[in-house]
Short mmCIF file of C-alpha atoms in Angstrom, two decimals:
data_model
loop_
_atom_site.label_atom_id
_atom_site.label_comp_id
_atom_site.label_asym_id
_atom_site.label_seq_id
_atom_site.Cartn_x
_atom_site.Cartn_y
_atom_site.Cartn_z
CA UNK A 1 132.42 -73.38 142.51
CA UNK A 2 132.63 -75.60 145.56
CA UNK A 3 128.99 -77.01 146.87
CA UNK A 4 127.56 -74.32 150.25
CA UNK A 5 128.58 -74.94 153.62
CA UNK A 6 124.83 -75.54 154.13
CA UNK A 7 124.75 -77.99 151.66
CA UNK A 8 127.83 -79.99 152.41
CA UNK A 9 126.45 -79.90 156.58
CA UNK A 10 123.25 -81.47 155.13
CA UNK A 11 125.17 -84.22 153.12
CA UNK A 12 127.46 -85.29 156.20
CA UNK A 13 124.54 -85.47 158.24
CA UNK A 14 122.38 -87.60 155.45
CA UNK A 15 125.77 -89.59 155.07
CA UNK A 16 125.98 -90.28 158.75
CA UNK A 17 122.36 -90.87 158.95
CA UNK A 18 122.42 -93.91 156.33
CA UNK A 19 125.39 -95.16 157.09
CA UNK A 20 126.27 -95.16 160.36
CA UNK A 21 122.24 -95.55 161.82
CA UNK A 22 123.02 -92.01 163.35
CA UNK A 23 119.93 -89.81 165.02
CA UNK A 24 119.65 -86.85 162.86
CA UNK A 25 119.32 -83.80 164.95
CA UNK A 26 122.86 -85.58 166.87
CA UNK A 27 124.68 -85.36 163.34
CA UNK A 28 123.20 -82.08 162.72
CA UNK A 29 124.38 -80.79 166.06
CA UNK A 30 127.83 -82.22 165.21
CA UNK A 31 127.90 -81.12 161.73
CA UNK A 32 126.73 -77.57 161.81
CA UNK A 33 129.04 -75.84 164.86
CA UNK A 34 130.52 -73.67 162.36
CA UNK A 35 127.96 -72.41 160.70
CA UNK A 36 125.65 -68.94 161.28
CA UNK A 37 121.98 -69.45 162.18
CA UNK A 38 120.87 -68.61 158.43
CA UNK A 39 123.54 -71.70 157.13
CA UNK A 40 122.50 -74.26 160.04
CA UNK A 41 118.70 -73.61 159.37
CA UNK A 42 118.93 -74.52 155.59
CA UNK A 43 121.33 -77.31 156.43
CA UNK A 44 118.81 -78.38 159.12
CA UNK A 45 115.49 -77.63 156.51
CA UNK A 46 117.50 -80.14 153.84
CA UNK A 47 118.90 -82.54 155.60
CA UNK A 48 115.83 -83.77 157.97
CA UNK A 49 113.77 -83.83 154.47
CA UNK A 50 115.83 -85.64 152.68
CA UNK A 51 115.66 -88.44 155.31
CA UNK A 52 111.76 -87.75 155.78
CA UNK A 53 111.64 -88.69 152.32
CA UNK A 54 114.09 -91.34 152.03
CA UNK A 55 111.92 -93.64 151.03
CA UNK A 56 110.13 -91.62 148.20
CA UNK A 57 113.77 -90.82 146.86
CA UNK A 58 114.82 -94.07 146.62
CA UNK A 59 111.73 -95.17 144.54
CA UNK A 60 112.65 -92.29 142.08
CA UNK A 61 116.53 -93.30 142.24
CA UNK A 62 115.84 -97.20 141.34
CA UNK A 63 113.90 -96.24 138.19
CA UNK A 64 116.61 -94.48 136.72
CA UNK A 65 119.99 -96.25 138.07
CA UNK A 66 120.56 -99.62 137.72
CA UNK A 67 123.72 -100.12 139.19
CA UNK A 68 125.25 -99.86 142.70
CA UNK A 69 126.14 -95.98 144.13
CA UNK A 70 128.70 -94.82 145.91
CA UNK A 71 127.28 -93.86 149.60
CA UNK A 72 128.35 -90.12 148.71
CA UNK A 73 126.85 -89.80 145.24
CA UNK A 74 123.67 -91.85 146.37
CA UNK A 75 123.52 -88.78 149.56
CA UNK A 76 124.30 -85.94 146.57
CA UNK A 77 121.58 -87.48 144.39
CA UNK A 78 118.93 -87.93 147.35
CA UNK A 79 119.81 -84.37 148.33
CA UNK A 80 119.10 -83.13 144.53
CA UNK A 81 115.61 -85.16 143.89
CA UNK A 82 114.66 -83.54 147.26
CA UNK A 83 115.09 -79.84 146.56
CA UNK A 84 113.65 -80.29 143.46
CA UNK A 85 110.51 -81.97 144.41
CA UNK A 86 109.66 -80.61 147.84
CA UNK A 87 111.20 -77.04 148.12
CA UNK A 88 111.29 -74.11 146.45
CA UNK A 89 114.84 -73.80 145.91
CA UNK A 90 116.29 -72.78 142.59
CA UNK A 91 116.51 -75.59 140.38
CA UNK A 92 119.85 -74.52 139.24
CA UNK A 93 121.21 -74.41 142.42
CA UNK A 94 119.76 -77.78 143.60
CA UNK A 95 120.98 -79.40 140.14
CA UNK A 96 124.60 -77.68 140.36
CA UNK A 97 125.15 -78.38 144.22
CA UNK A 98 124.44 -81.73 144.64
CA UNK A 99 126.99 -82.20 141.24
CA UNK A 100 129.40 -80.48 142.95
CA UNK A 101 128.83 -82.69 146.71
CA UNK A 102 129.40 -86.04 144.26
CA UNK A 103 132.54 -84.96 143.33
CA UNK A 104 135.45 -85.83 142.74
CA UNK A 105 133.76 -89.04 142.13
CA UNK A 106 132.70 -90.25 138.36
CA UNK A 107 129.31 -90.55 139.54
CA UNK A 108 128.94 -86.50 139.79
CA UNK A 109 127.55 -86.81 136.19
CA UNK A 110 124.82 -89.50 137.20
CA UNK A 111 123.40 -87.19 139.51
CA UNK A 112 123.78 -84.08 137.01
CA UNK A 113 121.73 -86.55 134.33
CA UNK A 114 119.34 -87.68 136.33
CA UNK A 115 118.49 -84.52 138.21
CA UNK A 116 118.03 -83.18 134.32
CA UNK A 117 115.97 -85.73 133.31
CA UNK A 118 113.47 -85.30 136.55
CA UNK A 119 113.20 -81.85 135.62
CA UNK A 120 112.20 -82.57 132.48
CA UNK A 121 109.96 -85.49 133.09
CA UNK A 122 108.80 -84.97 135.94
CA UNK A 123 108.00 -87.85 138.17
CA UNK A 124 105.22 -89.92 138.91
CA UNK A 125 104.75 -91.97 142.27
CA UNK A 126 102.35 -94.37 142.73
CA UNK A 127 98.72 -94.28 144.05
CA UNK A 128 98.31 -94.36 147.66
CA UNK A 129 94.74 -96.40 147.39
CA UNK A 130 96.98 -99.84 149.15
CA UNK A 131 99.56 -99.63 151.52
CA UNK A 132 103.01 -100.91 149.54
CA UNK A 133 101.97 -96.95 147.42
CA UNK A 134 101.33 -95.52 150.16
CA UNK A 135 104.11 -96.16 152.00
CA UNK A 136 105.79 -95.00 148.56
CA UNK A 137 104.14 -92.23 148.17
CA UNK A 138 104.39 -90.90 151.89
CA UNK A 139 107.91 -92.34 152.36
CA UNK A 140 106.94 -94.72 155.73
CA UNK A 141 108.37 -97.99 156.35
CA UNK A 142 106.14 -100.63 154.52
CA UNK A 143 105.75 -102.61 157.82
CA UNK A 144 104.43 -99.00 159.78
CA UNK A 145 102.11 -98.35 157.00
CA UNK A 146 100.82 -101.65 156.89
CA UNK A 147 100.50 -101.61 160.88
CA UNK A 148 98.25 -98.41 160.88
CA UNK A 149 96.54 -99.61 157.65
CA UNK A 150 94.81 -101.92 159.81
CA UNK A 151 94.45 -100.25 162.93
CA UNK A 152 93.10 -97.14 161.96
CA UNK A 153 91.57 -98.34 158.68
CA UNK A 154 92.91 -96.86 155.10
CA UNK A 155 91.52 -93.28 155.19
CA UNK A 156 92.42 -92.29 158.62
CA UNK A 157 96.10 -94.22 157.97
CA UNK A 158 96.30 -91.63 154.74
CA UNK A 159 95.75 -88.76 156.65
CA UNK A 160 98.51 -89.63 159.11
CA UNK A 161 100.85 -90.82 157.01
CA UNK A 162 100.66 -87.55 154.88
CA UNK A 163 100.43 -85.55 158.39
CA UNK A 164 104.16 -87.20 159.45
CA UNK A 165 105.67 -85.72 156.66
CA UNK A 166 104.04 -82.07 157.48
CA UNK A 167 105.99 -79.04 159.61
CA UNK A 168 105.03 -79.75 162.99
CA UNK A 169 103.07 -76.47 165.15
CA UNK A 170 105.18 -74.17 167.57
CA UNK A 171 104.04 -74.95 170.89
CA UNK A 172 105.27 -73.92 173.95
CA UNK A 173 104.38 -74.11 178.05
CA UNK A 174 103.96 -71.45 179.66
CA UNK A 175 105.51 -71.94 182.89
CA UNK A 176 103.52 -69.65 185.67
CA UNK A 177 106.67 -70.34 188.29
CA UNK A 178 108.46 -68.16 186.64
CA UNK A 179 106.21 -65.11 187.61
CA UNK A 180 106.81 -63.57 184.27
CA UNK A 181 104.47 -62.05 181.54
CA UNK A 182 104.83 -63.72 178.05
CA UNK A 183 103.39 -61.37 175.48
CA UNK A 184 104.15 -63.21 172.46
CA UNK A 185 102.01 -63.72 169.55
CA UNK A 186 99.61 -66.97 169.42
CA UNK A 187 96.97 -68.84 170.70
CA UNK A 188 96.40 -70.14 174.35
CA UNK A 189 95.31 -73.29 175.87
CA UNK A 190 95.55 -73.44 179.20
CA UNK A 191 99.18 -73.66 179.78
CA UNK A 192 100.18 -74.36 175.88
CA UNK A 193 100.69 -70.88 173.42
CA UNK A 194 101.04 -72.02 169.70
CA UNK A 195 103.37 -69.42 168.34
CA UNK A 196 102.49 -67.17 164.91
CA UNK A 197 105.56 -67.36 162.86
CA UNK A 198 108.89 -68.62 163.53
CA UNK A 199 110.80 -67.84 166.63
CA UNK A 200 114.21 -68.68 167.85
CA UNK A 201 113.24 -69.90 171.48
CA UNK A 202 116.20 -71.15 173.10
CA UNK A 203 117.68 -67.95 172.51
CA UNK A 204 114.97 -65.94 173.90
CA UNK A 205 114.85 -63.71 177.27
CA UNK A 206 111.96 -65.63 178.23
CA UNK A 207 113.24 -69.02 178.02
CA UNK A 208 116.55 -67.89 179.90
CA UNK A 209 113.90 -66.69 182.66
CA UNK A 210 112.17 -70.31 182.74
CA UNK A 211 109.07 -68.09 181.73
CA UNK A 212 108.59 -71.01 178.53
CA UNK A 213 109.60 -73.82 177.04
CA UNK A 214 109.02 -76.00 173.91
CA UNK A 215 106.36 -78.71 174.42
CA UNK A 216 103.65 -79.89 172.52
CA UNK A 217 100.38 -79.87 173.33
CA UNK A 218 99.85 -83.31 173.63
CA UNK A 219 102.55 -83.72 176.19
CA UNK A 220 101.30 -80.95 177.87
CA UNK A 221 98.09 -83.29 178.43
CA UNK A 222 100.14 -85.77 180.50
CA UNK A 223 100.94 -83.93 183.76
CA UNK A 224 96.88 -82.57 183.38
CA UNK A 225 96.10 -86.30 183.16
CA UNK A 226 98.22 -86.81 186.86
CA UNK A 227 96.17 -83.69 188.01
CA UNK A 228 99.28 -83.25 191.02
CA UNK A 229 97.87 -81.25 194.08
CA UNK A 230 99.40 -79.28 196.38
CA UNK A 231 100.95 -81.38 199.31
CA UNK A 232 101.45 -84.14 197.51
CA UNK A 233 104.25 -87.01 197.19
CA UNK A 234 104.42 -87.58 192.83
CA UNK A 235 106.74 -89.53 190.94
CA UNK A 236 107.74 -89.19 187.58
CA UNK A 237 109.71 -92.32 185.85
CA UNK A 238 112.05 -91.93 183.63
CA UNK A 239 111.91 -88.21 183.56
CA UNK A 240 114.31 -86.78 181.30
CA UNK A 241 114.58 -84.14 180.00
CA UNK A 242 111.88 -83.07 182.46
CA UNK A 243 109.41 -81.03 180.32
CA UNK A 244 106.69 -82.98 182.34
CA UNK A 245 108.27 -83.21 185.56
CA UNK A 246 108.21 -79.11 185.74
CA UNK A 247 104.74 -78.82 184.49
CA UNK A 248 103.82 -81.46 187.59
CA UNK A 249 105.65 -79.15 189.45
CA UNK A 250 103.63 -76.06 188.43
CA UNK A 251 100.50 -77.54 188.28
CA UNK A 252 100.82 -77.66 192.06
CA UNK A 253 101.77 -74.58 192.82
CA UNK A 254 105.54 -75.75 194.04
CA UNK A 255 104.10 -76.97 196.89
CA UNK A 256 104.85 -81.06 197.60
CA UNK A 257 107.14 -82.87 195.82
CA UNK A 258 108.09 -84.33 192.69
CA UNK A 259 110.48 -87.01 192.55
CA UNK A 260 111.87 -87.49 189.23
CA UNK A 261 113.80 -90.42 188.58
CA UNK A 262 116.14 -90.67 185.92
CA UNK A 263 118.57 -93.57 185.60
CA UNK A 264 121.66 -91.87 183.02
CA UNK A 265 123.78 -89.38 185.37
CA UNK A 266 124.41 -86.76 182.38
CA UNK A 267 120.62 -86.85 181.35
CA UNK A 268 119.90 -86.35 185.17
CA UNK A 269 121.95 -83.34 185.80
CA UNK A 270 120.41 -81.91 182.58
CA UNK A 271 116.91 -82.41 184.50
CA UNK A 272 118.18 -80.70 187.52
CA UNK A 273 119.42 -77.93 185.57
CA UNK A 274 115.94 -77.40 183.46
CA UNK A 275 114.04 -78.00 187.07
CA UNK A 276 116.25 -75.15 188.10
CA UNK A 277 115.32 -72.76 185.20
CA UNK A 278 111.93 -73.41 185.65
CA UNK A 279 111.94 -72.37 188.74
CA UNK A 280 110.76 -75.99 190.16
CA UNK A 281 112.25 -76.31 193.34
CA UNK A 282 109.82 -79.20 194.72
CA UNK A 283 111.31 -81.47 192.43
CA UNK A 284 114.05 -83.64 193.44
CA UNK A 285 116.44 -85.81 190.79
CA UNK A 286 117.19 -89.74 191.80
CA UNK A 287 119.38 -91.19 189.75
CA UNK A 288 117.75 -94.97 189.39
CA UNK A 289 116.59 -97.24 187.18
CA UNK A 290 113.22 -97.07 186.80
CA UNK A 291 112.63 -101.01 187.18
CA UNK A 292 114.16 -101.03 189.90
CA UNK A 293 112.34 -97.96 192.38
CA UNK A 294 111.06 -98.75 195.48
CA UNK A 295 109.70 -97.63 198.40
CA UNK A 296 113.00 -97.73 200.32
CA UNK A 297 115.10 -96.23 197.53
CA UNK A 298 112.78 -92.96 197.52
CA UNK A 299 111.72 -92.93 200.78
CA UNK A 300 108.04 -94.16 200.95
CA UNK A 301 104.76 -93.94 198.86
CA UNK A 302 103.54 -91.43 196.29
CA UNK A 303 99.88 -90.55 196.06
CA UNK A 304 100.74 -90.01 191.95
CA UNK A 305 102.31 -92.04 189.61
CA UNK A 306 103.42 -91.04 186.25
CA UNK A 307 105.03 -93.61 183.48
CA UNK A 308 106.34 -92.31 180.63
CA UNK A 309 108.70 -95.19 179.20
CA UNK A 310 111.11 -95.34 176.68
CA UNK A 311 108.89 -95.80 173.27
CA UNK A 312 109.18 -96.17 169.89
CA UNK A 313 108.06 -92.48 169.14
CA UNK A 314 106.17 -93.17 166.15
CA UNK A 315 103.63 -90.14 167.30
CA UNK A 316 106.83 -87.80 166.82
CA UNK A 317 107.73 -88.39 162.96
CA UNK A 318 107.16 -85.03 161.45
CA UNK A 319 109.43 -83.62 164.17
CA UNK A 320 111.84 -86.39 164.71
CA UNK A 321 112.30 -87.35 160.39
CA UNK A 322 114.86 -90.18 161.26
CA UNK A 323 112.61 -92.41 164.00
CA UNK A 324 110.66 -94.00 161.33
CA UNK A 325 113.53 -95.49 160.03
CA UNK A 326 114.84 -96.62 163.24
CA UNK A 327 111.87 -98.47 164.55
CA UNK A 328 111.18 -102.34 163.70
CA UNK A 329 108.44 -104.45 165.12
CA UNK A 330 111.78 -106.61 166.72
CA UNK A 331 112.68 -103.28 168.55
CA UNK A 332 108.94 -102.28 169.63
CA UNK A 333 108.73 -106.11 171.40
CA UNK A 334 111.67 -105.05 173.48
CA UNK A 335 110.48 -102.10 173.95
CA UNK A 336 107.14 -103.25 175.38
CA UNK A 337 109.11 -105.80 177.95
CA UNK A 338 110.86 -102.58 179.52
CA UNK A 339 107.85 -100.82 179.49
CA UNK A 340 106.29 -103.71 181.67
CA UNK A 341 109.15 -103.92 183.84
CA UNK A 342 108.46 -100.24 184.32
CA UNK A 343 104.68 -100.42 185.36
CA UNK A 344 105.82 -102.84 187.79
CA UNK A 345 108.01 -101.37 189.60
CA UNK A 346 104.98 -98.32 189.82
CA UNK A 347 102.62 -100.16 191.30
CA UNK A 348 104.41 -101.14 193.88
CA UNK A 349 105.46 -97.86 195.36
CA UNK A 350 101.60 -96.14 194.38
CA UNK A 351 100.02 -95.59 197.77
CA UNK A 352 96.07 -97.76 198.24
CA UNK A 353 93.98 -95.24 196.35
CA UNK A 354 96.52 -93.37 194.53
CA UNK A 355 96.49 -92.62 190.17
CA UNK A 356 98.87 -94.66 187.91
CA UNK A 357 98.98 -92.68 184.82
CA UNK A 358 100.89 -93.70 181.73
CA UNK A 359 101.96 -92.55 178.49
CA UNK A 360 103.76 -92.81 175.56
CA UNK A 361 104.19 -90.40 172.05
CA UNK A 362 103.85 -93.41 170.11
CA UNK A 363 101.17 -94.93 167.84
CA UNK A 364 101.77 -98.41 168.50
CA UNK A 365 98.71 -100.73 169.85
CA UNK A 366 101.74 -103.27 171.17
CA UNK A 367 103.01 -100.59 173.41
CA UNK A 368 99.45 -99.31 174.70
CA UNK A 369 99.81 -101.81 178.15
CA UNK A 370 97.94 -99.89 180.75
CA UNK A 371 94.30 -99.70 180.60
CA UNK A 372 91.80 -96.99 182.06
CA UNK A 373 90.63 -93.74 180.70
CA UNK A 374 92.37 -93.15 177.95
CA UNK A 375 93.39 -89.74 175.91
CA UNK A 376 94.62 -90.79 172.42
CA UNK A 377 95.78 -87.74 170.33
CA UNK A 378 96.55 -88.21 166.48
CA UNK A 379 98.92 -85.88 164.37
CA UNK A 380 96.39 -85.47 161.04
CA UNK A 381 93.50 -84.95 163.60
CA UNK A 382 94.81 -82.64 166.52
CA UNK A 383 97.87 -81.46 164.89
CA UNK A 384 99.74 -82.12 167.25
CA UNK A 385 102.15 -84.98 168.59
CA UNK A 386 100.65 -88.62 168.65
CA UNK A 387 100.20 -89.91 172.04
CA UNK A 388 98.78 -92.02 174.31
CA UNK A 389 97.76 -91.56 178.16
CA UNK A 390 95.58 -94.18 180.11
CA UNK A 391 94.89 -92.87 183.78
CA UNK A 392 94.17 -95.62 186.27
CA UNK A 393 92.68 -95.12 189.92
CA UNK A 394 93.57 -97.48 192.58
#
């Protein structure tokens, strides 16, 4: 019996994933057009845990292969060893399905042995007392672990590590703009509503109306931390996809305006289009590079500046799987040049007097480079996304 459509989604995804250095939810998107929302869930569910857990798999893999694997049956094996440990599918099923996604290759009884021999054995990882374990244990990048080891000391680097790896919470904005009662299920924080259950939001009435959309609550702190009035000139760097741009736009009533700058044309229309559902008609798209805005380009001063650079996104890993395997201390040194480049270039269109405010949903001291009040949110603590915001007054 051939391997599910599910399945076989999840192991072109994992496949493209480890060997091509492909984003996840891209190869997803690309991989599961032909499937029915029941199929492209499960393919979703097992392919982002397998790479979550990657690095967990491959410990178990190395201590019972000792040779070289074919990229497909390594994918079919990881696939296997994750079902069984960390879901409650069928063992049969996981055991028989990832045989069937090594075939036609010799190595489809590998994977049938050593699935067998888990199951019997069990499997054992090591302690997560030091960080080499941990990062075992809790399937992080040795150099990550070893980074928040000593930043945030061993207990509180634990806790996260084991938070990363945990379903992330529902939250959406509710977007007043929209004039629009949302009576669903869940608990409210000022504009955030954590949703009971599972829902499909893009989907639903009240998304099409602009009446929500998916944000976390920690991002939701961001345009709070710009505190936009009504009247007033903002400008939001590097603004796509624009979940903060239209929450600075509702935050002051519409009224003023809210120049989002954005510098990749496709990633800009998409902003105009969500400022449009969202009802944010203040807002108005520049296509620019961020390092290079000035007060020419857009037209004078802003009484608000808000930075939100590219970052590493290490505050995003139980929602984003793949990122932790992206990042590298090489990339997050280059990151932190164009996020300097970036400040810049704010400060010198921020009118005398006027708020800098900067962020990133990251937890990465190299890329904290604005000082001020800061708001530091941690997954294990607030359960929600990892972030960083430093407000500065002129």
């Amino acid at each position: 019996m051939p391997a599910s459509p599910a399945r076989r989604a999840a192991l072109n995804v994992l496949r493209r994933v480890n060997e091509q250095g492909a984003y996840a939810d891209r190869a997803l998107h690309g991989e599961s057009k032909e499937l029915d929302a029941r199929d492209r869930a499960l393919a979703k569910r097992l392919a982002f845990g397998t790479v979550q857990r990657r690095a967990t798999l491959d410990w178990i893999v190395a201590r019972h292969v000792d040779r070289k694997l074919e990229p497909q049956v390594r994918a079919a094996l990881q696939l296997g060893l994750y079902q069984l440990l960390y879901t409650d599918v069928p063992q049969h099923a996981a055991v028989a399905e990832s045989v069937e996604l090594a075939k036609p290759s010799p190595g489809a009884k590998l994977v049938n042995a050593v699935l067998r021999k888990v199951l019997r054995e069990g499997v054992e990882l090591p302690a997560d007392d030091n960080p080499k374990g941990a990062a075992i244990r809790h399937s992080h990048p040795e150099w990550l672990t070893l980074l928040w080891w000593d930043w945030l000391g061993a207990e509180e680097a634990r806790a996260l590590l084991a938070a990363d790896n945990e379903p992330t919470e529902l939250a959406l904005r509710v977007n007043p703009l929209a004039g629009v009662d949302v009576d669903l299920a869940g608990r409210r924080e000022d504009d955030a509503l954590v949703v009971e259950g599972a829902l499909d939001v893009l989907s639903h009435p009240l998304y099409a109306a602009g009446a929500i959309t998916p944000q976390s609550r920690a991002s939701q702190l961001v345009a709070r931390a710009v505190d936009p009035q009504p009247g007033e000139r903002i400008l939001d760097l590097c603004a796509a996809p624009g979940g903060k741009t239209t929450h600075l736009a509702a935050l002051m009533g519409d009224q003023g305006e809210v120049v989002a700058v954005e510098r990749h044309p496709q990633r800009a229309q998409a902003l105009m289009t969500q400022a449009g559902r969202m009802h944010a008609t203040s807002v108005r798209v520049q296509v620019a590079d961020a390092k290079d805005v000035s007060a020419e380009l857009l037209g004078g001063m802003f009484d608000r500046v808000l930075v939100d650079p590219p970052c590493s996104g290490l505050g995003t890993l139980s929602s984003h799987p793949d990122l932790r395997w992206h990042a590298t201390p090489e990339s997050i040194e280059e990151l932190r040049i164009e996020q300097e480049a970036i400040v810049a270039a704010a400060r010198g269109v921020l009118a005398p007097g006027g708020r800098l405010v900067y962020s990133t949903c990251t937890l990465s001291p190299r890329e904290e480079i604005v000082d001020g009040t800061v708001v530091r949110t941690l997954p294990h603590r607030d359960k929600t996304d990892g972030f960083y915001i430093a407000v500065n007054d002129g």
